């Protein structure tokens, strides 16, 4: 089904993921995948004092940056608590909460949409938090349906050609074995255009 792109069949298989302790920033990225059902923990109805938060990898590696980051989280938490003490509702106090705030998120996708999700989010250029989540989701899918997912990874691996072209980082493990899109187009574009033009000129 996957090899021959009979992918409409895959729309009848669904996965639901109950995801804890991801950042609000990441939940916003998940919403970009619109052929899915999304439910997020409400900051309007849940108390967020003493909230947990996500620390980006690069910030964790820098002692001074980490100190500044944690201080910012503490200030946001203090401001939230103060607003609640002053009598403001949760839906009003929540506006001081940071994008790093931990949230709980439930998302349901069919397999066809998941393959597209993995092709985008398993790329080394994806945001680190998103890529780590995608890897965990992928492992669950692979265990459930190995024959479907064993040949699925980033777009370069799945499609056999990488559309990132010159933006591919040196950290890409497939850089030397998967061609760029521009590399494969070079030398064949003229022939392709000629075939298209002939097809357009052909009478019905």
Tab-separated table of C-alpha atoms in Angstrom:
chain	number	residue	atom	x	y	z
A	1	UNK	CA	0.000	0.000	0.000
A	2	UNK	CA	2.773	2.414	0.921
A	3	UNK	CA	5.158	1.433	-1.883
A	4	UNK	CA	2.468	1.841	-4.546
A	5	UNK	CA	0.861	4.865	-2.867
A	6	UNK	CA	-2.516	3.225	-2.320
A	7	UNK	CA	-2.654	5.465	0.696
A	8	UNK	CA	-6.390	6.136	0.891
A	9	UNK	CA	-6.672	2.737	2.599
A	10	UNK	CA	-4.417	4.037	5.368
A	11	UNK	CA	-6.959	6.695	6.289
A	12	UNK	CA	-9.043	3.990	7.982
A	13	UNK	CA	-6.353	3.291	10.597
A	14	UNK	CA	-6.162	5.763	13.470
A	15	UNK	CA	-3.767	6.395	16.332
A	16	UNK	CA	-4.598	8.493	19.397
A	17	UNK	CA	-1.691	9.884	21.417
A	18	UNK	CA	-2.086	11.181	24.980
A	19	UNK	CA	0.941	13.461	25.345
A	20	UNK	CA	2.091	14.938	28.650
A	21	UNK	CA	4.626	17.640	29.529
A	22	UNK	CA	5.138	19.239	26.150
A	23	UNK	CA	5.444	22.996	25.805
A	24	UNK	CA	2.578	25.215	24.708
A	25	UNK	CA	4.901	26.257	21.857
A	26	UNK	CA	5.037	22.658	20.640
A	27	UNK	CA	1.268	22.267	20.937
A	28	UNK	CA	0.906	25.214	18.551
A	29	UNK	CA	3.114	23.418	16.030
A	30	UNK	CA	1.019	20.274	16.327
A	31	UNK	CA	-2.029	22.316	15.355
A	32	UNK	CA	-0.420	22.899	11.953
A	33	UNK	CA	-1.285	19.287	11.144
A	34	UNK	CA	-4.907	19.968	10.355
A	35	UNK	CA	-6.043	16.512	9.207
A	36	UNK	CA	-6.189	15.401	12.821
A	37	UNK	CA	-8.268	15.876	15.960
A	38	UNK	CA	-6.713	18.015	18.691
A	39	UNK	CA	-7.520	18.565	22.373
A	40	UNK	CA	-5.292	20.588	24.714
A	41	UNK	CA	-5.337	21.083	28.471
A	42	UNK	CA	-7.260	24.263	29.233
A	43	UNK	CA	-5.489	27.120	31.026
A	44	UNK	CA	-8.900	28.691	31.454
A	45	UNK	CA	-10.201	25.958	33.735
A	46	UNK	CA	-6.977	24.624	35.297
A	47	UNK	CA	-4.882	26.316	37.950
A	48	UNK	CA	-1.332	26.925	36.690
A	49	UNK	CA	0.513	28.002	39.845
A	50	UNK	CA	3.836	26.167	40.291
A	51	UNK	CA	3.706	25.081	36.631
A	52	UNK	CA	6.276	22.878	34.954
A	53	UNK	CA	8.051	24.018	31.813
A	54	UNK	CA	10.202	22.866	28.922
A	55	UNK	CA	13.811	24.037	28.674
A	56	UNK	CA	15.278	24.017	25.130
A	57	UNK	CA	18.361	21.859	24.703
A	58	UNK	CA	20.703	24.687	23.722
A	59	UNK	CA	19.664	26.734	26.760
A	60	UNK	CA	20.258	23.741	29.054
A	61	UNK	CA	23.833	23.576	27.791
A	62	UNK	CA	24.634	27.191	28.689
A	63	UNK	CA	24.871	27.872	32.425
A	64	UNK	CA	24.185	31.604	32.170
A	65	UNK	CA	21.328	31.148	29.712
A	66	UNK	CA	19.802	28.449	31.911
A	67	UNK	CA	19.943	30.726	34.940
A	68	UNK	CA	18.252	33.570	33.036
A	69	UNK	CA	15.620	31.191	31.646
A	70	UNK	CA	14.692	29.797	35.048
A	71	UNK	CA	14.527	33.297	36.485
A	72	UNK	CA	12.066	34.283	33.744
A	73	UNK	CA	9.902	31.242	34.535
A	74	UNK	CA	9.899	32.139	38.234
A	75	UNK	CA	8.830	35.708	37.453
A	76	UNK	CA	5.995	34.459	35.255
A	77	UNK	CA	4.876	32.078	37.987
A	78	UNK	CA	4.999	34.842	40.616
A	79	UNK	CA	2.997	37.174	38.360
A	80	UNK	CA	0.365	34.485	37.786
A	81	UNK	CA	0.014	33.832	41.512
A	82	UNK	CA	-0.175	37.551	42.277
A	83	UNK	CA	-2.957	38.071	39.757
A	84	UNK	CA	-4.907	35.208	41.298
A	85	UNK	CA	-4.430	36.686	44.797
A	86	UNK	CA	-5.714	40.000	43.468
A	87	UNK	CA	-8.896	38.252	42.445
A	88	UNK	CA	-8.365	37.817	38.722
A	89	UNK	CA	-9.823	34.714	37.094
A	90	UNK	CA	-7.688	31.941	35.627
A	91	UNK	CA	-8.696	33.000	32.126
A	92	UNK	CA	-7.266	36.480	32.828
A	93	UNK	CA	-4.173	35.467	34.796
A	94	UNK	CA	-3.125	32.955	32.118
A	95	UNK	CA	-1.909	35.719	29.812
A	96	UNK	CA	1.352	35.976	31.765
A	97	UNK	CA	2.101	32.273	31.249
A	98	UNK	CA	5.100	31.453	29.010
A	99	UNK	CA	5.215	29.425	25.798
A	100	UNK	CA	7.482	26.984	27.662
A	101	UNK	CA	4.582	26.063	29.977
A	102	UNK	CA	3.976	22.323	30.155
A	103	UNK	CA	0.632	21.182	28.826
A	104	UNK	CA	-1.203	17.948	28.158
A	105	UNK	CA	-2.301	17.258	24.614
A	106	UNK	CA	-4.337	14.573	22.893
A	107	UNK	CA	-4.087	14.177	19.136
A	108	UNK	CA	-5.681	11.614	16.824
A	109	UNK	CA	-4.361	11.064	13.293
A	110	UNK	CA	-4.954	8.517	10.601
A	111	UNK	CA	-1.940	6.676	9.223
A	112	UNK	CA	-1.848	8.644	5.983
A	113	UNK	CA	-1.578	11.891	7.954
A	114	UNK	CA	0.945	10.333	10.320
A	115	UNK	CA	3.247	9.440	7.441
A	116	UNK	CA	3.175	13.067	6.320
A	117	UNK	CA	3.772	14.156	9.932
A	118	UNK	CA	6.805	11.888	10.250
A	119	UNK	CA	8.255	12.978	6.910
A	120	UNK	CA	8.242	16.588	8.139
A	121	UNK	CA	8.984	16.199	11.834
A	122	UNK	CA	11.675	13.494	11.765
A	123	UNK	CA	13.903	15.694	9.620
A	124	UNK	CA	16.999	16.896	11.492
A	125	UNK	CA	15.890	20.460	10.698
A	126	UNK	CA	12.719	20.061	12.761
A	127	UNK	CA	12.563	21.799	16.146
A	128	UNK	CA	14.350	19.555	18.700
A	129	UNK	CA	11.342	19.200	21.016
A	130	UNK	CA	9.103	18.320	18.068
A	131	UNK	CA	11.593	15.821	16.668
A	132	UNK	CA	11.918	14.046	20.023
A	133	UNK	CA	8.140	13.765	20.241
A	134	UNK	CA	7.920	12.532	16.639
A	135	UNK	CA	10.503	9.815	17.366
A	136	UNK	CA	8.478	8.544	20.343
A	137	UNK	CA	5.287	8.528	18.292
A	138	UNK	CA	7.080	6.792	15.416
A	139	UNK	CA	8.319	3.983	17.676
A	140	UNK	CA	4.751	3.276	18.803
A	141	UNK	CA	3.505	3.219	15.208
A	142	UNK	CA	6.396	1.037	14.057
A	143	UNK	CA	5.687	-1.500	16.805
A	144	UNK	CA	2.008	-1.612	15.855
A	145	UNK	CA	2.392	-1.747	12.047
A	146	UNK	CA	6.010	-2.493	11.087
A	147	UNK	CA	5.179	-3.313	7.465
A	148	UNK	CA	3.667	0.155	7.001
A	149	UNK	CA	6.176	2.268	8.889
A	150	UNK	CA	9.505	0.480	8.357
A	151	UNK	CA	10.247	2.520	5.218
A	152	UNK	CA	8.922	5.806	6.615
A	153	UNK	CA	11.213	8.478	8.049
A	154	UNK	CA	12.028	12.011	6.871
A	155	UNK	CA	11.045	13.101	3.347
A	156	UNK	CA	14.473	12.299	1.945
A	157	UNK	CA	14.287	8.689	3.094
A	158	UNK	CA	10.589	8.150	2.384
A	159	UNK	CA	10.497	9.837	-1.026
A	160	UNK	CA	14.054	9.014	-2.061
A	161	UNK	CA	14.917	12.665	-2.603
A	162	UNK	CA	15.365	15.524	-0.135
A	163	UNK	CA	13.486	18.778	-0.877
A	164	UNK	CA	15.597	20.739	1.606
A	165	UNK	CA	18.341	21.218	-1.018
A	166	UNK	CA	21.059	23.625	0.166
A	167	UNK	CA	19.501	24.056	3.616
A	168	UNK	CA	20.371	20.498	4.618
A	169	UNK	CA	22.668	20.689	7.648
A	170	UNK	CA	25.908	18.753	7.939
A	171	UNK	CA	24.265	16.816	10.774
A	172	UNK	CA	21.892	15.105	8.325
A	173	UNK	CA	22.870	11.389	8.494
A	174	UNK	CA	21.515	10.804	4.970
A	175	UNK	CA	23.364	13.682	3.337
A	176	UNK	CA	25.726	11.422	1.377
A	177	UNK	CA	23.188	8.792	0.326
A	178	UNK	CA	19.998	10.754	-0.456
A	179	UNK	CA	20.119	13.275	-3.303
A	180	UNK	CA	18.878	16.835	-3.053
A	181	UNK	CA	15.821	17.646	-5.136
A	182	UNK	CA	17.892	20.084	-7.193
A	183	UNK	CA	20.501	17.390	-7.882
A	184	UNK	CA	17.928	15.014	-9.326
A	185	UNK	CA	16.258	17.737	-11.373
A	186	UNK	CA	19.537	18.856	-12.950
A	187	UNK	CA	19.900	17.472	-16.453
A	188	UNK	CA	16.360	16.107	-16.695
A	189	UNK	CA	14.272	19.278	-16.469
A	190	UNK	CA	14.469	19.988	-20.190
A	191	UNK	CA	13.410	16.444	-21.069
A	192	UNK	CA	10.579	16.580	-18.531
A	193	UNK	CA	9.299	19.892	-19.883
A	194	UNK	CA	9.328	18.529	-23.431
A	195	UNK	CA	7.243	15.515	-22.408
A	196	UNK	CA	4.759	17.792	-20.622
A	197	UNK	CA	4.493	20.097	-23.637
A	198	UNK	CA	3.903	17.138	-25.961
A	199	UNK	CA	1.191	15.864	-23.660
A	200	UNK	CA	-0.474	19.287	-23.606
A	201	UNK	CA	-0.373	19.506	-27.412
A	202	UNK	CA	-1.830	16.035	-27.872
A	203	UNK	CA	-5.366	16.015	-29.183
A	204	UNK	CA	-8.071	14.296	-27.220
